[in-house]
Amino acid sequence: MTRYEKGIQKLKEIDGKAGEEVIFSLNKISPDLGKYIVEFAFGDIYTREGLSLQEREIITLSSLLTAGSCEAQLKVHIQAALQVGISPEKIIEIFLQCIPYTGFPKVLNAIFTAQEFFY
């Protein structure tokens, strides 16, 4: 199986339709970026042993929150976290854990992004 095939398979497992839509949305403007995401992020990184998909999504949510201004990607990965079995309550707790390290504004942005999925 190629990196791309492994990546697409893992992307579908984690993100379902939302992940495919992100990759598809890049086809006109930057198909290479979509290919890089599939091959590297999902074909190389997400297929590694050592962390569960839940652990990987917890790290991804924390990283996106910390980076800030990543609400569009947070939406995709909140959906992915739910897809791999992380509860809404746990997602909120992950965000709250980031307050001392990233501050209230970034956590508020993440909470408001999550609110679209939970309520």
mmCIF file of the C-alpha atoms, coordinates in Angstrom:
data_MODEL
# 
_entry.id   MODEL 
# 
loop_
_atom_site.group_PDB 
_atom_site.id 
_atom_site.type_symbol 
_atom_site.label_atom_id 
_atom_site.label_alt_id 
_atom_site.label_comp_id 
_atom_site.label_asym_id 
_atom_site.label_entity_id 
_atom_site.label_seq_id 
_atom_site.pdbx_PDB_ins_code 
_atom_site.Cartn_x 
_atom_site.Cartn_y 
_atom_site.Cartn_z 
_atom_site.occupancy 
_atom_site.B_iso_or_equiv 
_atom_site.pdbx_formal_charge 
_atom_site.auth_seq_id 
_atom_site.auth_comp_id 
_atom_site.auth_asym_id 
_atom_site.auth_atom_id 
_atom_site.pdbx_PDB_model_num 
ATOM 1   C CA . MET A 1 1   ? 0.000   0.000  0.000  1.00 0.00 ? 1   MET A CA 1 
ATOM 2   C CA . THR A 1 2   ? 1.368   3.473  -0.868 1.00 0.00 ? 2   THR A CA 1 
ATOM 3   C CA . ARG A 1 3   ? 1.694   6.308  1.634  1.00 0.00 ? 3   ARG A CA 1 
ATOM 4   C CA . TYR A 1 4   ? -1.247  7.998  -0.050 1.00 0.00 ? 4   TYR A CA 1 
ATOM 5   C CA . GLU A 1 5   ? -3.445  4.885  0.156  1.00 0.00 ? 5   GLU A CA 1 
ATOM 6   C CA . LYS A 1 6   ? -2.528  4.350  3.817  1.00 0.00 ? 6   LYS A CA 1 
ATOM 7   C CA . GLY A 1 7   ? -3.188  8.030  4.480  1.00 0.00 ? 7   GLY A CA 1 
ATOM 8   C CA . ILE A 1 8   ? -6.595  8.067  2.806  1.00 0.00 ? 8   ILE A CA 1 
ATOM 9   C CA . GLN A 1 9   ? -7.601  4.951  4.721  1.00 0.00 ? 9   GLN A CA 1 
ATOM 10  C CA . LYS A 1 10  ? -6.544  6.506  8.048  1.00 0.00 ? 10  LYS A CA 1 
ATOM 11  C CA . LEU A 1 11  ? -8.129  9.862  7.167  1.00 0.00 ? 11  LEU A CA 1 
ATOM 12  C CA . LYS A 1 12  ? -11.464 8.165  6.532  1.00 0.00 ? 12  LYS A CA 1 
ATOM 13  C CA . GLU A 1 13  ? -11.173 6.233  9.805  1.00 0.00 ? 13  GLU A CA 1 
ATOM 14  C CA . ILE A 1 14  ? -10.469 9.364  11.825 1.00 0.00 ? 14  ILE A CA 1 
ATOM 15  C CA . ASP A 1 15  ? -12.242 12.222 10.095 1.00 0.00 ? 15  ASP A CA 1 
ATOM 16  C CA . GLY A 1 16  ? -14.864 10.497 7.998  1.00 0.00 ? 16  GLY A CA 1 
ATOM 17  C CA . LYS A 1 17  ? -16.513 12.764 5.464  1.00 0.00 ? 17  LYS A CA 1 
ATOM 18  C CA . ALA A 1 18  ? -15.180 15.990 7.031  1.00 0.00 ? 18  ALA A CA 1 
ATOM 19  C CA . GLY A 1 19  ? -11.574 15.029 6.320  1.00 0.00 ? 19  GLY A CA 1 
ATOM 20  C CA . GLU A 1 20  ? -12.312 14.055 2.762  1.00 0.00 ? 20  GLU A CA 1 
ATOM 21  C CA . GLU A 1 21  ? -14.075 17.397 2.242  1.00 0.00 ? 21  GLU A CA 1 
ATOM 22  C CA . VAL A 1 22  ? -10.986 19.284 3.418  1.00 0.00 ? 22  VAL A CA 1 
ATOM 23  C CA . ILE A 1 23  ? -8.781  17.392 0.973  1.00 0.00 ? 23  ILE A CA 1 
ATOM 24  C CA . PHE A 1 24  ? -11.332 17.767 -1.835 1.00 0.00 ? 24  PHE A CA 1 
ATOM 25  C CA . SER A 1 25  ? -11.603 21.524 -1.178 1.00 0.00 ? 25  SER A CA 1 
ATOM 26  C CA . LEU A 1 26  ? -7.895  21.853 -1.983 1.00 0.00 ? 26  LEU A CA 1 
ATOM 27  C CA . ASN A 1 27  ? -8.167  20.225 -5.435 1.00 0.00 ? 27  ASN A CA 1 
ATOM 28  C CA . LYS A 1 28  ? -8.601  23.481 -7.365 1.00 0.00 ? 28  LYS A CA 1 
ATOM 29  C CA . ILE A 1 29  ? -6.213  25.721 -5.494 1.00 0.00 ? 29  ILE A CA 1 
ATOM 30  C CA . SER A 1 30  ? -3.485  23.382 -4.196 1.00 0.00 ? 30  SER A CA 1 
ATOM 31  C CA . PRO A 1 31  ? -3.885  19.668 -4.858 1.00 0.00 ? 31  PRO A CA 1 
ATOM 32  C CA . ASP A 1 32  ? -0.290  19.128 -3.765 1.00 0.00 ? 32  ASP A CA 1 
ATOM 33  C CA . LEU A 1 33  ? -1.134  20.408 -0.276 1.00 0.00 ? 33  LEU A CA 1 
ATOM 34  C CA . GLY A 1 34  ? -3.939  17.845 -0.038 1.00 0.00 ? 34  GLY A CA 1 
ATOM 35  C CA . LYS A 1 35  ? -1.537  15.136 -1.160 1.00 0.00 ? 35  LYS A CA 1 
ATOM 36  C CA . TYR A 1 36  ? 1.051   16.209 1.439  1.00 0.00 ? 36  TYR A CA 1 
ATOM 37  C CA . ILE A 1 37  ? -1.556  16.174 4.209  1.00 0.00 ? 37  ILE A CA 1 
ATOM 38  C CA . VAL A 1 38  ? -2.758  12.702 3.231  1.00 0.00 ? 38  VAL A CA 1 
ATOM 39  C CA . GLU A 1 39  ? 0.703   11.203 2.764  1.00 0.00 ? 39  GLU A CA 1 
ATOM 40  C CA . PHE A 1 40  ? 2.593   12.831 5.619  1.00 0.00 ? 40  PHE A CA 1 
ATOM 41  C CA . ALA A 1 41  ? 0.078   13.582 8.361  1.00 0.00 ? 41  ALA A CA 1 
ATOM 42  C CA . PHE A 1 42  ? -2.153  10.564 7.868  1.00 0.00 ? 42  PHE A CA 1 
ATOM 43  C CA . GLY A 1 43  ? 0.045   8.117  5.934  1.00 0.00 ? 43  GLY A CA 1 
ATOM 44  C CA . ASP A 1 44  ? 3.207   8.604  7.995  1.00 0.00 ? 44  ASP A CA 1 
ATOM 45  C CA . ILE A 1 45  ? 2.293   10.149 11.370 1.00 0.00 ? 45  ILE A CA 1 
ATOM 46  C CA . TYR A 1 46  ? -1.193  8.846  12.196 1.00 0.00 ? 46  TYR A CA 1 
ATOM 47  C CA . THR A 1 47  ? -0.258  5.294  11.200 1.00 0.00 ? 47  THR A CA 1 
ATOM 48  C CA . ARG A 1 48  ? 2.694   5.111  13.603 1.00 0.00 ? 48  ARG A CA 1 
ATOM 49  C CA . GLU A 1 49  ? 2.488   2.819  16.596 1.00 0.00 ? 49  GLU A CA 1 
ATOM 50  C CA . GLY A 1 50  ? 2.848   4.137  20.120 1.00 0.00 ? 50  GLY A CA 1 
ATOM 51  C CA . LEU A 1 51  ? -0.231  6.326  20.517 1.00 0.00 ? 51  LEU A CA 1 
ATOM 52  C CA . SER A 1 52  ? -3.897  5.511  20.171 1.00 0.00 ? 52  SER A CA 1 
ATOM 53  C CA . LEU A 1 53  ? -6.115  7.547  17.848 1.00 0.00 ? 53  LEU A CA 1 
ATOM 54  C CA . GLN A 1 54  ? -7.721  9.117  20.925 1.00 0.00 ? 54  GLN A CA 1 
ATOM 55  C CA . GLU A 1 55  ? -4.324  10.177 22.265 1.00 0.00 ? 55  GLU A CA 1 
ATOM 56  C CA . ARG A 1 56  ? -3.388  11.580 18.866 1.00 0.00 ? 56  ARG A CA 1 
ATOM 57  C CA . GLU A 1 57  ? -6.583  13.624 18.697 1.00 0.00 ? 57  GLU A CA 1 
ATOM 58  C CA . ILE A 1 58  ? -6.094  14.931 22.257 1.00 0.00 ? 58  ILE A CA 1 
ATOM 59  C CA . ILE A 1 59  ? -2.630  16.142 21.246 1.00 0.00 ? 59  ILE A CA 1 
ATOM 60  C CA . THR A 1 60  ? -3.985  17.610 18.012 1.00 0.00 ? 60  THR A CA 1 
ATOM 61  C CA . LEU A 1 61  ? -6.784  19.498 19.777 1.00 0.00 ? 61  LEU A CA 1 
ATOM 62  C CA . SER A 1 62  ? -4.327  20.878 22.328 1.00 0.00 ? 62  SER A CA 1 
ATOM 63  C CA . SER A 1 63  ? -1.857  21.882 19.617 1.00 0.00 ? 63  SER A CA 1 
ATOM 64  C CA . LEU A 1 64  ? -4.462  23.642 17.487 1.00 0.00 ? 64  LEU A CA 1 
ATOM 65  C CA . LEU A 1 65  ? -5.834  25.490 20.504 1.00 0.00 ? 65  LEU A CA 1 
ATOM 66  C CA . THR A 1 66  ? -2.333  26.556 21.532 1.00 0.00 ? 66  THR A CA 1 
ATOM 67  C CA . ALA A 1 67  ? -1.415  27.740 18.036 1.00 0.00 ? 67  ALA A CA 1 
ATOM 68  C CA . GLY A 1 68  ? -4.520  29.928 17.943 1.00 0.00 ? 68  GLY A CA 1 
ATOM 69  C CA . SER A 1 69  ? -6.441  31.141 14.900 1.00 0.00 ? 69  SER A CA 1 
ATOM 70  C CA . CYS A 1 70  ? -7.034  27.525 13.861 1.00 0.00 ? 70  CYS A CA 1 
ATOM 71  C CA . GLU A 1 71  ? -10.772 27.354 14.385 1.00 0.00 ? 71  GLU A CA 1 
ATOM 72  C CA . ALA A 1 72  ? -11.441 25.796 10.969 1.00 0.00 ? 72  ALA A CA 1 
ATOM 73  C CA . GLN A 1 73  ? -8.994  22.988 11.721 1.00 0.00 ? 73  GLN A CA 1 
ATOM 74  C CA . LEU A 1 74  ? -10.338 22.698 15.276 1.00 0.00 ? 74  LEU A CA 1 
ATOM 75  C CA . LYS A 1 75  ? -13.774 21.998 13.788 1.00 0.00 ? 75  LYS A CA 1 
ATOM 76  C CA . VAL A 1 76  ? -12.394 19.112 11.749 1.00 0.00 ? 76  VAL A CA 1 
ATOM 77  C CA . HIS A 1 77  ? -10.497 17.681 14.708 1.00 0.00 ? 77  HIS A CA 1 
ATOM 78  C CA . ILE A 1 78  ? -13.347 18.116 17.197 1.00 0.00 ? 78  ILE A CA 1 
ATOM 79  C CA . GLN A 1 79  ? -15.385 15.999 14.790 1.00 0.00 ? 79  GLN A CA 1 
ATOM 80  C CA . ALA A 1 80  ? -12.466 13.556 14.542 1.00 0.00 ? 80  ALA A CA 1 
ATOM 81  C CA . ALA A 1 81  ? -12.193 13.361 18.330 1.00 0.00 ? 81  ALA A CA 1 
ATOM 82  C CA . LEU A 1 82  ? -15.876 12.508 18.545 1.00 0.00 ? 82  LEU A CA 1 
ATOM 83  C CA . GLN A 1 83  ? -15.429 9.953  15.736 1.00 0.00 ? 83  GLN A CA 1 
ATOM 84  C CA . VAL A 1 84  ? -12.665 8.133  17.651 1.00 0.00 ? 84  VAL A CA 1 
ATOM 85  C CA . GLY A 1 85  ? -14.698 8.031  20.852 1.00 0.00 ? 85  GLY A CA 1 
ATOM 86  C CA . ILE A 1 86  ? -13.722 11.109 22.848 1.00 0.00 ? 86  ILE A CA 1 
ATOM 87  C CA . SER A 1 87  ? -16.755 12.502 24.659 1.00 0.00 ? 87  SER A CA 1 
ATOM 88  C CA . PRO A 1 88  ? -17.812 16.150 24.455 1.00 0.00 ? 88  PRO A CA 1 
ATOM 89  C CA . GLU A 1 89  ? -17.131 16.478 28.190 1.00 0.00 ? 89  GLU A CA 1 
ATOM 90  C CA . LYS A 1 90  ? -13.580 15.244 27.746 1.00 0.00 ? 90  LYS A CA 1 
ATOM 91  C CA . ILE A 1 91  ? -12.978 17.623 24.832 1.00 0.00 ? 91  ILE A CA 1 
ATOM 92  C CA . ILE A 1 92  ? -14.049 20.546 27.024 1.00 0.00 ? 92  ILE A CA 1 
ATOM 93  C CA . GLU A 1 93  ? -11.779 19.259 29.825 1.00 0.00 ? 93  GLU A CA 1 
ATOM 94  C CA . ILE A 1 94  ? -8.853  19.083 27.350 1.00 0.00 ? 94  ILE A CA 1 
ATOM 95  C CA . PHE A 1 95  ? -9.462  22.726 26.482 1.00 0.00 ? 95  PHE A CA 1 
ATOM 96  C CA . LEU A 1 96  ? -9.752  23.770 30.145 1.00 0.00 ? 96  LEU A CA 1 
ATOM 97  C CA . GLN A 1 97  ? -6.418  22.082 30.869 1.00 0.00 ? 97  GLN A CA 1 
ATOM 98  C CA . CYS A 1 98  ? -4.802  24.501 28.413 1.00 0.00 ? 98  CYS A CA 1 
ATOM 99  C CA . ILE A 1 99  ? -5.851  27.677 30.297 1.00 0.00 ? 99  ILE A CA 1 
ATOM 100 C CA . PRO A 1 100 ? -2.692  27.978 32.454 1.00 0.00 ? 100 PRO A CA 1 
ATOM 101 C CA . TYR A 1 101 ? -0.438  27.463 29.442 1.00 0.00 ? 101 TYR A CA 1 
ATOM 102 C CA . THR A 1 102 ? -2.162  29.356 26.631 1.00 0.00 ? 102 THR A CA 1 
ATOM 103 C CA . GLY A 1 103 ? -4.597  31.705 28.347 1.00 0.00 ? 103 GLY A CA 1 
ATOM 104 C CA . PHE A 1 104 ? -8.296  32.374 28.384 1.00 0.00 ? 104 PHE A CA 1 
ATOM 105 C CA . PRO A 1 105 ? -8.704  33.920 24.891 1.00 0.00 ? 105 PRO A CA 1 
ATOM 106 C CA . LYS A 1 106 ? -7.484  30.833 23.006 1.00 0.00 ? 106 LYS A CA 1 
ATOM 107 C CA . VAL A 1 107 ? -9.473  28.516 25.247 1.00 0.00 ? 107 VAL A CA 1 
ATOM 108 C CA . LEU A 1 108 ? -12.587 30.635 24.780 1.00 0.00 ? 108 LEU A CA 1 
ATOM 109 C CA . ASN A 1 109 ? -12.154 30.417 20.997 1.00 0.00 ? 109 ASN A CA 1 
ATOM 110 C CA . ALA A 1 110 ? -11.864 26.625 21.212 1.00 0.00 ? 110 ALA A CA 1 
ATOM 111 C CA . ILE A 1 111 ? -14.880 26.342 23.539 1.00 0.00 ? 111 ILE A CA 1 
ATOM 112 C CA . PHE A 1 112 ? -17.011 28.475 21.223 1.00 0.00 ? 112 PHE A CA 1 
ATOM 113 C CA . THR A 1 113 ? -15.883 26.368 18.271 1.00 0.00 ? 113 THR A CA 1 
ATOM 114 C CA . ALA A 1 114 ? -16.840 23.190 20.140 1.00 0.00 ? 114 ALA A CA 1 
ATOM 115 C CA . GLN A 1 115 ? -20.184 24.693 21.092 1.00 0.00 ? 115 GLN A CA 1 
ATOM 116 C CA . GLU A 1 116 ? -21.265 24.365 17.447 1.00 0.00 ? 116 GLU A CA 1 
ATOM 117 C CA . PHE A 1 117 ? -21.020 20.566 17.806 1.00 0.00 ? 117 PHE A CA 1 
ATOM 118 C CA . PHE A 1 118 ? -22.418 20.064 21.284 1.00 0.00 ? 118 PHE A CA 1 
ATOM 119 C CA . TYR A 1 119 ? -25.398 22.416 21.614 1.00 0.00 ? 119 TYR A CA 1 
# 
